[in-house]
Amino acid sequence: MLRASARIAVVAMLALAAALPPPAGAASSPAPDDAVGELNAWRAAVGVGPVVHDELLSRGCRKHAQYVGLNPTHRLHRETASVAGYTEAGDRAARSSVLAFPRDPGYGISAWEPAPYHRMALLDPRLVATGYWNEFGLTCMNVNAVDFGLRTPALTAYTYPVAGQRDVGTTFWCQEVPNPCDVARRSNARAPTGTNISVQFNGPWLRIDSVLVAAASLASSGRPPVDMTVQSAGTRLRGGIVLIPHRPLRAGRSYVASATGVVSATADDGTPSEHPFALSWDFSTPGVEPAASLKVLVERVTATRVHLRLDLQSTEAREARISLLHKGAALMRVTRQISGPTQRISLPRPNRRVTTVAVLLRGSPTQVGVAARLATDIKAVKAPAGAVVAWG
């Protein structure tokens, strides 16, 4: 009888805890509309379209924040139904959002900027709506409202840092769960890495199945390439890639990042296709004087032509020397006046095999050189399909 009474008492206590109102708290700081506006400014700088604020998604994030307020040790992408404060809406938000536990309650979405997996979710080119809430030590932003019909006419690459970005941080302190630093093949697994660099893609297909990287590099002028690991597999990358420098970058330097490879995709009717990419762009760490900046993309190569896209960040037109090379030997050099923000140039393709296209800006205090391997010279090896700041 005593045991039965004890069981009834425990059940009653659990029911009472579940019925208690959530702890009192202030409104989200920043407000959801402001956070979504901040995200849209970030997305615009990267080149992807805006998202809309869905109040229903924000309410779900608020419910999950209240749950965390009652259960501060429950830092998971789910809620436990038997625990006080559980709601279905909060559980859905936990499972479909990026989460952060910043020390500064007004930190906003900047908590996710250094963390590549969370950054790539927020900058997904096909993300169309989100909700947001920041309260009780939790920041929550939804990243699952994706529209697979939101496409670009051809392969398009979005980089972060963006081309010409200044004052890029030098160090990633590995405060992300799961931790991309665990992927990096480096000697000191406890040390921070350099800023993680991400590339995301969009195109006319239904989905990206895999990205095969043929080559990638990160280098500062006149210095050896940075040791780094390239990650190109896993659903957290959303069809993109991450370059992980093994050591922090140096302040006061301009860096050129480049990557070549093949995006394998599937159309709406199930037809597979492969899309070679060749991409180079520059950015600088704190202490570098502003200069013209350039991103070069080899958009298309035919039997007779090489088609380039040049994205120039400069207040005036610049003279560009464009070189087509074979293993470092120049096959053709032309000089063109280019102006921003975007200009497309088509050049005749020499009879000999072209391995590199290099573009050098003139008329700038510091010349910016970038290079990208031609897409047709990448072997289209088909990869198998499917092959504490930020949290989960």
mmCIF file of C-alpha atoms in Angstrom:
data_model
loop_
_atom_site.group_PDB
_atom_site.id
_atom_site.type_symbol
_atom_site.label_atom_id
_atom_site.label_comp_id
_atom_site.label_asym_id
_atom_site.label_seq_id
_atom_site.Cartn_x
_atom_site.Cartn_y
_atom_site.Cartn_z
ATOM 1 C CA MET A 1 0.000 0.000 0.000
ATOM 2 C CA LEU A 2 2.845 2.336 0.901
ATOM 3 C CA ARG A 3 4.635 1.495 -2.363
ATOM 4 C CA ALA A 4 1.454 2.212 -4.361
ATOM 5 C CA SER A 5 1.027 5.534 -2.566
ATOM 6 C CA ALA A 6 4.638 6.416 -3.306
ATOM 7 C CA ARG A 7 4.127 5.668 -6.997
ATOM 8 C CA ILE A 8 0.989 7.847 -7.043
ATOM 9 C CA ALA A 9 2.934 10.664 -5.357
ATOM 10 C CA VAL A 10 5.751 10.476 -7.927
ATOM 11 C CA VAL A 11 3.275 10.527 -10.820
ATOM 12 C CA ALA A 12 1.507 13.512 -9.254
ATOM 13 C CA MET A 13 4.797 15.381 -8.859
ATOM 14 C CA LEU A 14 5.707 14.738 -12.494
ATOM 15 C CA ALA A 15 2.298 15.910 -13.656
ATOM 16 C CA LEU A 16 2.596 19.056 -11.526
ATOM 17 C CA ALA A 17 6.058 19.813 -12.950
ATOM 18 C CA ALA A 18 4.775 19.428 -16.489
ATOM 19 C CA ALA A 19 1.895 21.775 -15.743
ATOM 20 C CA LEU A 20 4.048 24.514 -14.222
ATOM 21 C CA PRO A 21 4.394 27.644 -16.361
ATOM 22 C CA PRO A 22 7.807 28.231 -17.930
ATOM 23 C CA PRO A 23 10.181 30.510 -16.032
ATOM 24 C CA ALA A 24 9.594 34.184 -16.656
ATOM 25 C CA GLY A 25 11.918 35.658 -19.255
ATOM 26 C CA ALA A 26 12.430 38.672 -21.446
ATOM 27 C CA ALA A 27 11.569 38.774 -25.112
ATOM 28 C CA SER A 28 14.049 37.467 -27.632
ATOM 29 C CA SER A 29 17.141 39.640 -27.997
ATOM 30 C CA PRO A 30 17.534 40.380 -30.829
ATOM 31 C CA ALA A 31 13.909 40.215 -31.902
ATOM 32 C CA PRO A 32 13.102 37.573 -34.568
ATOM 33 C CA ASP A 33 12.487 40.177 -37.294
ATOM 34 C CA ASP A 34 15.849 41.795 -36.569
ATOM 35 C CA ALA A 35 17.670 38.452 -36.557
ATOM 36 C CA VAL A 36 16.124 37.462 -39.897
ATOM 37 C CA GLY A 37 17.121 40.858 -41.299
ATOM 38 C CA GLU A 38 20.669 40.263 -40.086
ATOM 39 C CA LEU A 39 20.679 36.859 -41.763
ATOM 40 C CA ASN A 40 19.399 38.339 -45.024
ATOM 41 C CA ALA A 41 22.162 40.951 -45.022
ATOM 42 C CA TRP A 42 24.688 38.155 -44.574
ATOM 43 C CA ARG A 43 23.092 36.074 -47.340
ATOM 44 C CA ALA A 44 23.079 39.081 -49.686
ATOM 45 C CA ALA A 45 26.812 39.573 -49.119
ATOM 46 C CA VAL A 46 27.380 35.938 -50.083
ATOM 47 C CA GLY A 47 25.120 36.217 -53.134
ATOM 48 C CA VAL A 48 22.149 34.063 -52.136
ATOM 49 C CA GLY A 49 18.561 35.238 -51.900
ATOM 50 C CA PRO A 50 16.668 36.362 -48.773
ATOM 51 C CA VAL A 51 14.475 34.255 -46.507
ATOM 52 C CA VAL A 52 11.153 35.245 -44.950
ATOM 53 C CA HIS A 53 10.335 35.289 -41.257
ATOM 54 C CA ASP A 54 7.868 32.533 -40.366
ATOM 55 C CA GLU A 55 6.288 33.388 -37.008
ATOM 56 C CA LEU A 56 5.187 29.782 -36.487
ATOM 57 C CA LEU A 57 8.823 28.655 -36.678
ATOM 58 C CA SER A 58 9.800 31.400 -34.223
ATOM 59 C CA ARG A 59 7.145 30.185 -31.783
ATOM 60 C CA GLY A 60 8.644 26.698 -31.977
ATOM 61 C CA CYS A 61 12.110 28.086 -31.170
ATOM 62 C CA ARG A 62 10.615 30.017 -28.259
ATOM 63 C CA LYS A 63 9.006 26.850 -26.898
ATOM 64 C CA HIS A 64 12.360 25.086 -27.078
ATOM 65 C CA ALA A 65 14.071 27.999 -25.318
ATOM 66 C CA GLN A 66 11.538 27.708 -22.506
ATOM 67 C CA TYR A 67 12.247 23.973 -22.321
ATOM 68 C CA VAL A 68 15.983 24.689 -22.003
ATOM 69 C CA GLY A 69 15.221 27.300 -19.342
ATOM 70 C CA LEU A 70 13.585 24.570 -17.279
ATOM 71 C CA ASN A 71 16.240 21.977 -18.198
ATOM 72 C CA PRO A 72 19.523 23.856 -18.731
ATOM 73 C CA THR A 73 21.586 20.676 -19.135
ATOM 74 C CA HIS A 74 19.446 19.389 -22.028
ATOM 75 C CA ARG A 75 21.608 20.648 -24.909
ATOM 76 C CA LEU A 76 20.282 18.242 -27.507
ATOM 77 C CA HIS A 77 18.455 18.468 -30.828
ATOM 78 C CA ARG A 78 15.345 17.002 -29.258
ATOM 79 C CA GLU A 79 13.118 17.241 -26.220
ATOM 80 C CA THR A 80 12.209 14.418 -23.856
ATOM 81 C CA ALA A 81 8.469 13.931 -23.560
ATOM 82 C CA SER A 82 8.624 12.952 -19.891
ATOM 83 C CA VAL A 83 10.521 16.103 -18.879
ATOM 84 C CA ALA A 84 8.947 19.342 -17.663
ATOM 85 C CA GLY A 85 8.374 21.902 -20.395
ATOM 86 C CA TYR A 86 8.162 19.415 -23.275
ATOM 87 C CA THR A 87 6.054 20.461 -26.272
ATOM 88 C CA GLU A 88 5.712 19.003 -29.733
ATOM 89 C CA ALA A 89 6.423 22.423 -31.275
ATOM 90 C CA GLY A 90 9.597 22.818 -29.218
ATOM 91 C CA ASP A 91 10.739 19.327 -30.114
ATOM 92 C CA ARG A 92 10.210 20.023 -33.843
ATOM 93 C CA ALA A 93 12.172 23.263 -33.523
ATOM 94 C CA ALA A 94 15.039 21.512 -31.742
ATOM 95 C CA ARG A 95 15.262 18.910 -34.505
ATOM 96 C CA SER A 96 15.088 21.367 -37.418
ATOM 97 C CA SER A 97 17.199 24.312 -36.229
ATOM 98 C CA VAL A 98 20.762 25.325 -35.567
ATOM 99 C CA LEU A 99 21.324 25.928 -31.871
ATOM 100 C CA ALA A 100 23.871 27.980 -29.950
ATOM 101 C CA PHE A 101 24.551 28.683 -26.298
ATOM 102 C CA PRO A 102 26.320 32.057 -26.339
ATOM 103 C CA ARG A 103 27.537 33.757 -23.181
ATOM 104 C CA ASP A 104 26.370 37.140 -24.449
ATOM 105 C CA PRO A 105 22.541 37.104 -24.798
ATOM 106 C CA GLY A 106 22.710 39.733 -27.553
ATOM 107 C CA TYR A 107 25.186 37.812 -29.673
ATOM 108 C CA GLY A 108 22.596 37.044 -32.360
ATOM 109 C CA ILE A 109 23.364 34.978 -35.428
ATOM 110 C CA SER A 110 27.056 35.899 -35.355
ATOM 111 C CA ALA A 111 27.511 32.923 -33.016
ATOM 112 C CA TRP A 112 27.292 30.679 -36.075
ATOM 113 C CA GLU A 113 29.579 32.604 -38.458
ATOM 114 C CA PRO A 114 32.837 30.829 -37.499
ATOM 115 C CA ALA A 115 31.206 27.372 -37.379
ATOM 116 C CA PRO A 116 31.158 25.933 -40.925
ATOM 117 C CA TYR A 117 28.352 23.359 -40.555
ATOM 118 C CA HIS A 118 25.953 25.864 -38.991
ATOM 119 C CA ARG A 119 27.067 28.634 -41.355
ATOM 120 C CA MET A 120 26.349 26.457 -44.400
ATOM 121 C CA ALA A 121 22.864 25.615 -43.117
ATOM 122 C CA LEU A 122 22.037 29.312 -42.718
ATOM 123 C CA LEU A 123 23.540 30.212 -46.111
ATOM 124 C CA ASP A 124 21.885 27.323 -47.987
ATOM 125 C CA PRO A 125 20.967 28.774 -51.427
ATOM 126 C CA ARG A 126 17.592 26.997 -51.265
ATOM 127 C CA LEU A 127 16.582 28.090 -47.761
ATOM 128 C CA VAL A 128 13.408 30.191 -48.054
ATOM 129 C CA ALA A 129 12.036 30.718 -44.529
ATOM 130 C CA THR A 130 13.207 30.662 -40.935
ATOM 131 C CA GLY A 131 12.213 31.394 -37.370
ATOM 132 C CA TYR A 132 14.354 32.697 -34.513
ATOM 133 C CA TRP A 133 14.425 32.999 -30.739
ATOM 134 C CA ASN A 134 17.124 33.873 -28.211
ATOM 135 C CA GLU A 135 16.267 33.420 -24.538
ATOM 136 C CA PHE A 136 17.327 31.419 -21.468
ATOM 137 C CA GLY A 137 20.858 31.065 -22.806
ATOM 138 C CA LEU A 138 19.715 29.410 -26.045
ATOM 139 C CA THR A 139 19.781 30.797 -29.581
ATOM 140 C CA CYS A 140 17.612 28.863 -32.065
ATOM 141 C CA MET A 141 17.166 29.438 -35.815
ATOM 142 C CA ASN A 142 15.288 27.129 -38.181
ATOM 143 C CA VAL A 143 17.135 25.823 -41.259
ATOM 144 C CA ASN A 144 14.800 23.158 -42.680
ATOM 145 C CA ALA A 145 12.439 25.282 -44.823
ATOM 146 C CA VAL A 146 14.175 24.448 -48.114
ATOM 147 C CA ASP A 147 12.614 24.844 -51.579
ATOM 148 C CA PHE A 148 14.118 22.355 -54.053
ATOM 149 C CA GLY A 149 12.597 24.376 -56.875
ATOM 150 C CA LEU A 150 14.818 27.363 -56.068
ATOM 151 C CA ARG A 151 17.539 26.835 -58.678
ATOM 152 C CA THR A 152 20.051 28.655 -60.849
ATOM 153 C CA PRO A 153 20.274 28.203 -64.643
ATOM 154 C CA ALA A 154 23.832 26.838 -64.401
ATOM 155 C CA LEU A 155 26.326 25.707 -61.786
ATOM 156 C CA THR A 156 26.820 28.559 -59.303
ATOM 157 C CA ALA A 157 29.313 28.649 -56.419
ATOM 158 C CA TYR A 158 28.993 30.680 -53.214
ATOM 159 C CA THR A 159 32.073 31.131 -51.050
ATOM 160 C CA TYR A 160 32.664 32.195 -47.468
ATOM 161 C CA PRO A 161 34.660 34.268 -46.823
ATOM 162 C CA VAL A 162 33.379 36.052 -49.927
ATOM 163 C CA ALA A 163 35.661 37.409 -52.625
ATOM 164 C CA GLY A 164 37.419 40.533 -51.400
ATOM 165 C CA GLN A 165 36.261 40.178 -47.806
ATOM 166 C CA ARG A 166 38.502 42.094 -45.409
ATOM 167 C CA ASP A 167 39.307 41.568 -41.744
ATOM 168 C CA VAL A 168 38.571 37.843 -41.931
ATOM 169 C CA GLY A 169 39.315 36.152 -38.624
ATOM 170 C CA THR A 170 42.493 34.117 -38.471
ATOM 171 C CA THR A 171 41.427 31.398 -36.032
ATOM 172 C CA PHE A 172 38.657 28.847 -35.506
ATOM 173 C CA TRP A 173 38.574 27.669 -31.902
ATOM 174 C CA CYS A 174 36.836 24.376 -32.698
ATOM 175 C CA GLN A 175 33.718 25.293 -30.698
ATOM 176 C CA GLU A 176 31.193 23.460 -32.837
ATOM 177 C CA VAL A 177 29.315 20.227 -32.207
ATOM 178 C CA PRO A 178 29.994 18.069 -34.138
ATOM 179 C CA ASN A 179 33.527 19.434 -34.397
ATOM 180 C CA PRO A 180 35.016 19.897 -37.899
ATOM 181 C CA CYS A 181 38.472 20.096 -36.299
ATOM 182 C CA ASP A 182 38.167 16.345 -35.689
ATOM 183 C CA VAL A 183 38.191 15.855 -39.473
ATOM 184 C CA ALA A 184 41.441 17.776 -39.988
ATOM 185 C CA ARG A 185 44.482 15.537 -40.375
ATOM 186 C CA ARG A 186 46.866 17.532 -38.156
ATOM 187 C CA SER A 187 49.506 16.719 -35.573
ATOM 188 C CA ASN A 188 48.000 18.641 -32.637
ATOM 189 C CA ALA A 189 44.351 17.694 -32.305
ATOM 190 C CA ARG A 190 43.803 20.067 -29.359
ATOM 191 C CA ALA A 191 45.019 23.248 -31.052
ATOM 192 C CA PRO A 192 42.712 25.655 -32.948
ATOM 193 C CA THR A 193 42.644 25.644 -36.733
ATOM 194 C CA GLY A 194 42.585 28.477 -39.212
ATOM 195 C CA THR A 195 39.285 29.991 -40.265
ATOM 196 C CA ASN A 196 37.247 27.289 -41.994
ATOM 197 C CA ILE A 197 36.446 28.182 -45.603
ATOM 198 C CA SER A 198 33.218 26.973 -47.197
ATOM 199 C CA VAL A 199 31.905 26.660 -50.751
ATOM 200 C CA GLN A 200 28.266 25.908 -51.559
ATOM 201 C CA PHE A 201 26.650 25.181 -54.911
ATOM 202 C CA ASN A 202 23.336 25.539 -56.697
ATOM 203 C CA GLY A 203 22.218 24.704 -60.218
ATOM 204 C CA PRO A 204 19.329 23.544 -62.407
ATOM 205 C CA TRP A 205 19.066 20.072 -60.866
ATOM 206 C CA LEU A 206 16.857 18.557 -58.161
ATOM 207 C CA ARG A 207 19.648 17.700 -55.745
ATOM 208 C CA ILE A 208 23.401 17.371 -55.339
ATOM 209 C CA ASP A 209 24.521 13.791 -54.745
ATOM 210 C CA SER A 210 28.225 14.345 -54.154
ATOM 211 C CA VAL A 211 31.120 16.742 -54.678
ATOM 212 C CA LEU A 212 34.485 15.364 -55.769
ATOM 213 C CA VAL A 213 37.389 17.750 -55.164
ATOM 214 C CA ALA A 214 40.276 17.230 -57.582
ATOM 215 C CA ALA A 215 42.510 19.925 -56.075
ATOM 216 C CA ALA A 216 42.286 22.762 -53.573
ATOM 217 C CA SER A 217 44.746 25.282 -52.198
ATOM 218 C CA LEU A 218 45.051 28.286 -49.908
ATOM 219 C CA ALA A 219 48.119 30.490 -50.147
ATOM 220 C CA SER A 220 49.455 33.958 -49.419
ATOM 221 C CA SER A 221 51.555 35.669 -52.093
ATOM 222 C CA GLY A 222 55.168 34.491 -52.119
ATOM 223 C CA ARG A 223 54.593 31.840 -49.450
ATOM 224 C CA PRO A 224 54.028 28.071 -49.525
ATOM 225 C CA PRO A 225 50.448 26.820 -49.619
ATOM 226 C CA VAL A 226 48.713 26.399 -46.272
ATOM 227 C CA ASP A 227 48.453 22.824 -44.979
ATOM 228 C CA MET A 228 44.792 21.939 -44.844
ATOM 229 C CA THR A 229 42.189 19.192 -45.022
ATOM 230 C CA VAL A 230 39.334 19.227 -47.547
ATOM 231 C CA GLN A 231 35.971 17.880 -46.374
ATOM 232 C CA SER A 232 33.468 17.132 -49.117
ATOM 233 C CA ALA A 233 31.252 14.368 -47.728
ATOM 234 C CA GLY A 234 28.404 14.445 -45.232
ATOM 235 C CA THR A 235 24.873 15.809 -45.080
ATOM 236 C CA ARG A 236 25.964 18.701 -42.842
ATOM 237 C CA LEU A 237 27.768 20.241 -45.829
ATOM 238 C CA ARG A 238 24.512 20.450 -47.829
ATOM 239 C CA GLY A 239 26.264 19.620 -51.083
ATOM 240 C CA GLY A 240 29.252 21.872 -50.427
ATOM 241 C CA ILE A 241 32.848 21.605 -49.277
ATOM 242 C CA VAL A 242 34.941 22.934 -46.373
ATOM 243 C CA LEU A 243 38.642 23.785 -46.419
ATOM 244 C CA ILE A 244 40.136 23.404 -42.927
ATOM 245 C CA PRO A 245 43.574 25.040 -42.458
ATOM 246 C CA HIS A 246 45.602 23.055 -39.937
ATOM 247 C CA ARG A 247 46.909 26.187 -38.189
ATOM 248 C CA PRO A 248 45.563 29.710 -37.658
ATOM 249 C CA LEU A 249 46.044 32.086 -40.574
ATOM 250 C CA ARG A 250 48.430 35.041 -40.295
ATOM 251 C CA ALA A 251 47.192 38.577 -39.692
ATOM 252 C CA GLY A 252 48.035 41.233 -42.267
ATOM 253 C CA ARG A 253 47.992 38.929 -45.271
ATOM 254 C CA SER A 254 45.936 38.444 -48.411
ATOM 255 C CA TYR A 255 45.059 34.855 -49.237
ATOM 256 C CA VAL A 256 43.948 33.199 -52.470
ATOM 257 C CA ALA A 257 41.728 30.135 -52.159
ATOM 258 C CA SER A 258 41.024 27.835 -55.083
ATOM 259 C CA ALA A 259 39.182 24.590 -55.651
ATOM 260 C CA THR A 260 38.493 22.381 -58.661
ATOM 261 C CA GLY A 261 36.341 19.315 -58.934
ATOM 262 C CA VAL A 262 33.038 17.863 -60.081
ATOM 263 C CA VAL A 263 29.524 18.249 -58.684
ATOM 264 C CA SER A 264 27.403 15.123 -59.290
ATOM 265 C CA ALA A 265 23.688 15.905 -59.374
ATOM 266 C CA THR A 266 20.310 14.344 -60.184
ATOM 267 C CA ALA A 267 17.556 15.956 -62.258
ATOM 268 C CA ASP A 268 13.814 15.765 -61.510
ATOM 269 C CA ASP A 269 13.440 12.769 -63.853
ATOM 270 C CA GLY A 270 16.259 10.897 -62.130
ATOM 271 C CA THR A 271 18.875 11.610 -64.789
ATOM 272 C CA PRO A 272 22.385 11.922 -63.288
ATOM 273 C CA SER A 273 24.797 14.613 -64.477
ATOM 274 C CA GLU A 274 28.283 15.877 -63.661
ATOM 275 C CA HIS A 275 29.272 19.529 -63.518
ATOM 276 C CA PRO A 276 32.992 20.419 -63.341
ATOM 277 C CA PHE A 277 33.919 23.550 -61.407
ATOM 278 C CA ALA A 278 37.058 25.665 -61.206
ATOM 279 C CA LEU A 279 37.007 28.523 -58.736
ATOM 280 C CA SER A 280 39.471 30.998 -57.216
ATOM 281 C CA TRP A 281 38.952 34.034 -54.996
ATOM 282 C CA ASP A 282 40.862 36.208 -52.532
ATOM 283 C CA PHE A 283 40.279 37.589 -49.041
ATOM 284 C CA SER A 284 42.433 39.246 -46.390
ATOM 285 C CA THR A 285 42.980 39.055 -42.640
ATOM 286 C CA PRO A 286 43.060 42.127 -40.349
ATOM 287 C CA GLY A 287 45.806 44.641 -41.152
ATOM 288 C CA VAL A 288 45.647 44.620 -44.963
ATOM 289 C CA GLU A 289 44.977 47.873 -46.815
ATOM 290 C CA PRO A 290 41.909 47.740 -49.104
ATOM 291 C CA ALA A 291 42.533 46.950 -52.772
ATOM 292 C CA ALA A 292 40.598 45.754 -55.764
ATOM 293 C CA SER A 293 39.364 42.192 -55.361
ATOM 294 C CA LEU A 294 38.600 39.560 -57.944
ATOM 295 C CA LYS A 295 36.851 36.195 -58.132
ATOM 296 C CA VAL A 296 37.345 34.036 -61.241
ATOM 297 C CA LEU A 297 35.081 31.184 -62.298
ATOM 298 C CA VAL A 298 35.561 29.006 -65.386
ATOM 299 C CA GLU A 299 31.909 28.736 -66.361
ATOM 300 C CA ARG A 300 32.144 26.663 -69.548
ATOM 301 C CA VAL A 301 34.717 25.216 -71.916
ATOM 302 C CA THR A 302 33.969 24.112 -75.478
ATOM 303 C CA ALA A 303 36.194 22.669 -78.185
ATOM 304 C CA THR A 304 37.066 26.191 -79.345
ATOM 305 C CA ARG A 305 36.284 28.653 -76.517
ATOM 306 C CA VAL A 306 36.976 29.276 -72.826
ATOM 307 C CA HIS A 307 34.181 31.190 -71.030
ATOM 308 C CA LEU A 308 35.117 33.069 -67.854
ATOM 309 C CA ARG A 309 33.104 34.945 -65.249
ATOM 310 C CA LEU A 310 34.962 37.742 -63.442
ATOM 311 C CA ASP A 311 33.461 39.257 -60.272
ATOM 312 C CA LEU A 312 35.288 42.519 -59.520
ATOM 313 C CA GLN A 313 34.920 44.539 -56.339
ATOM 314 C CA SER A 314 36.346 47.925 -57.222
ATOM 315 C CA THR A 315 35.080 51.483 -57.552
ATOM 316 C CA GLU A 316 36.671 51.854 -60.990
ATOM 317 C CA ALA A 317 37.436 49.847 -64.090
ATOM 318 C CA ARG A 318 40.645 47.801 -63.961
ATOM 319 C CA GLU A 319 43.065 46.470 -66.506
ATOM 320 C CA ALA A 320 43.264 42.688 -66.303
ATOM 321 C CA ARG A 321 45.900 40.470 -67.902
ATOM 322 C CA ILE A 322 44.377 37.083 -68.647
ATOM 323 C CA SER A 323 46.691 34.158 -69.349
ATOM 324 C CA LEU A 324 45.940 30.635 -70.544
ATOM 325 C CA LEU A 325 48.748 28.303 -69.532
ATOM 326 C CA HIS A 326 49.920 24.731 -69.924
ATOM 327 C CA LYS A 327 51.867 23.553 -66.849
ATOM 328 C CA GLY A 328 52.987 27.104 -66.144
ATOM 329 C CA ALA A 329 53.927 27.976 -69.738
ATOM 330 C CA ALA A 330 51.823 30.730 -71.307
ATOM 331 C CA LEU A 331 49.881 29.726 -74.416
ATOM 332 C CA MET A 332 47.975 33.013 -74.740
ATOM 333 C CA ARG A 333 47.902 36.393 -72.981
ATOM 334 C CA VAL A 334 45.320 39.106 -73.514
ATOM 335 C CA THR A 335 44.663 42.411 -71.766
ATOM 336 C CA ARG A 336 41.102 43.590 -71.139
ATOM 337 C CA GLN A 337 39.451 46.449 -69.291
ATOM 338 C CA ILE A 338 37.027 44.959 -66.782
ATOM 339 C CA SER A 339 34.476 46.607 -64.508
ATOM 340 C CA GLY A 340 32.316 45.301 -61.705
ATOM 341 C CA PRO A 341 30.380 43.787 -60.362
ATOM 342 C CA THR A 342 30.304 40.964 -62.946
ATOM 343 C CA GLN A 343 31.763 40.612 -66.408
ATOM 344 C CA ARG A 344 31.891 37.600 -68.696
ATOM 345 C CA ILE A 345 34.745 37.078 -71.145
ATOM 346 C CA SER A 346 35.050 34.468 -73.886
ATOM 347 C CA LEU A 347 38.505 33.579 -75.228
ATOM 348 C CA PRO A 348 39.583 31.289 -78.074
ATOM 349 C CA ARG A 349 40.928 28.009 -76.767
ATOM 350 C CA PRO A 350 44.457 27.125 -77.975
ATOM 351 C CA ASN A 351 45.004 23.799 -79.699
ATOM 352 C CA ARG A 352 47.288 22.604 -76.917
ATOM 353 C CA ARG A 353 45.921 21.410 -73.590
ATOM 354 C CA VAL A 354 45.237 24.271 -71.196
ATOM 355 C CA THR A 355 45.756 23.499 -67.492
ATOM 356 C CA THR A 356 45.373 26.914 -65.871
ATOM 357 C CA VAL A 357 43.771 30.296 -66.417
ATOM 358 C CA ALA A 358 45.329 33.155 -64.465
ATOM 359 C CA VAL A 359 44.053 36.718 -64.100
ATOM 360 C CA LEU A 360 46.207 39.567 -62.793
ATOM 361 C CA LEU A 361 44.799 42.993 -61.995
ATOM 362 C CA ARG A 362 46.778 46.091 -62.972
ATOM 363 C CA GLY A 363 46.495 49.617 -61.631
ATOM 364 C CA SER A 364 46.159 48.588 -58.018
ATOM 365 C CA PRO A 365 48.497 49.304 -55.086
ATOM 366 C CA THR A 366 48.699 45.568 -54.519
ATOM 367 C CA GLN A 367 48.204 43.308 -57.508
ATOM 368 C CA VAL A 368 45.782 40.473 -56.934
ATOM 369 C CA GLY A 369 46.533 37.267 -58.767
ATOM 370 C CA VAL A 370 44.130 34.356 -58.927
ATOM 371 C CA ALA A 371 44.163 31.109 -60.850
ATOM 372 C CA ALA A 372 41.738 28.296 -61.622
ATOM 373 C CA ARG A 373 42.222 25.015 -63.435
ATOM 374 C CA LEU A 374 40.112 24.572 -66.528
ATOM 375 C CA ALA A 375 37.071 22.420 -66.022
ATOM 376 C CA THR A 376 37.674 20.200 -69.072
ATOM 377 C CA ASP A 377 41.046 19.120 -67.698
ATOM 378 C CA ILE A 378 39.527 17.643 -64.549
ATOM 379 C CA LYS A 379 38.917 13.922 -64.662
ATOM 380 C CA ALA A 380 35.200 13.433 -64.099
ATOM 381 C CA VAL A 381 35.535 10.518 -61.692
ATOM 382 C CA LYS A 382 32.081 9.718 -60.386
ATOM 383 C CA ALA A 383 31.971 9.568 -56.594
ATOM 384 C CA PRO A 384 29.420 7.378 -54.732
ATOM 385 C CA ALA A 385 26.162 9.161 -53.949
ATOM 386 C CA GLY A 386 25.570 10.401 -50.482
ATOM 387 C CA ALA A 387 29.164 9.802 -50.286
ATOM 388 C CA VAL A 388 30.399 25.744 -26.700
ATOM 389 C CA VAL A 389 29.367 28.217 -29.511
ATOM 390 C CA ALA A 390 27.428 26.222 -32.018
ATOM 391 C CA TRP A 391 25.653 23.011 -31.282
ATOM 392 C CA GLY A 392 24.681 20.071 -33.472
#
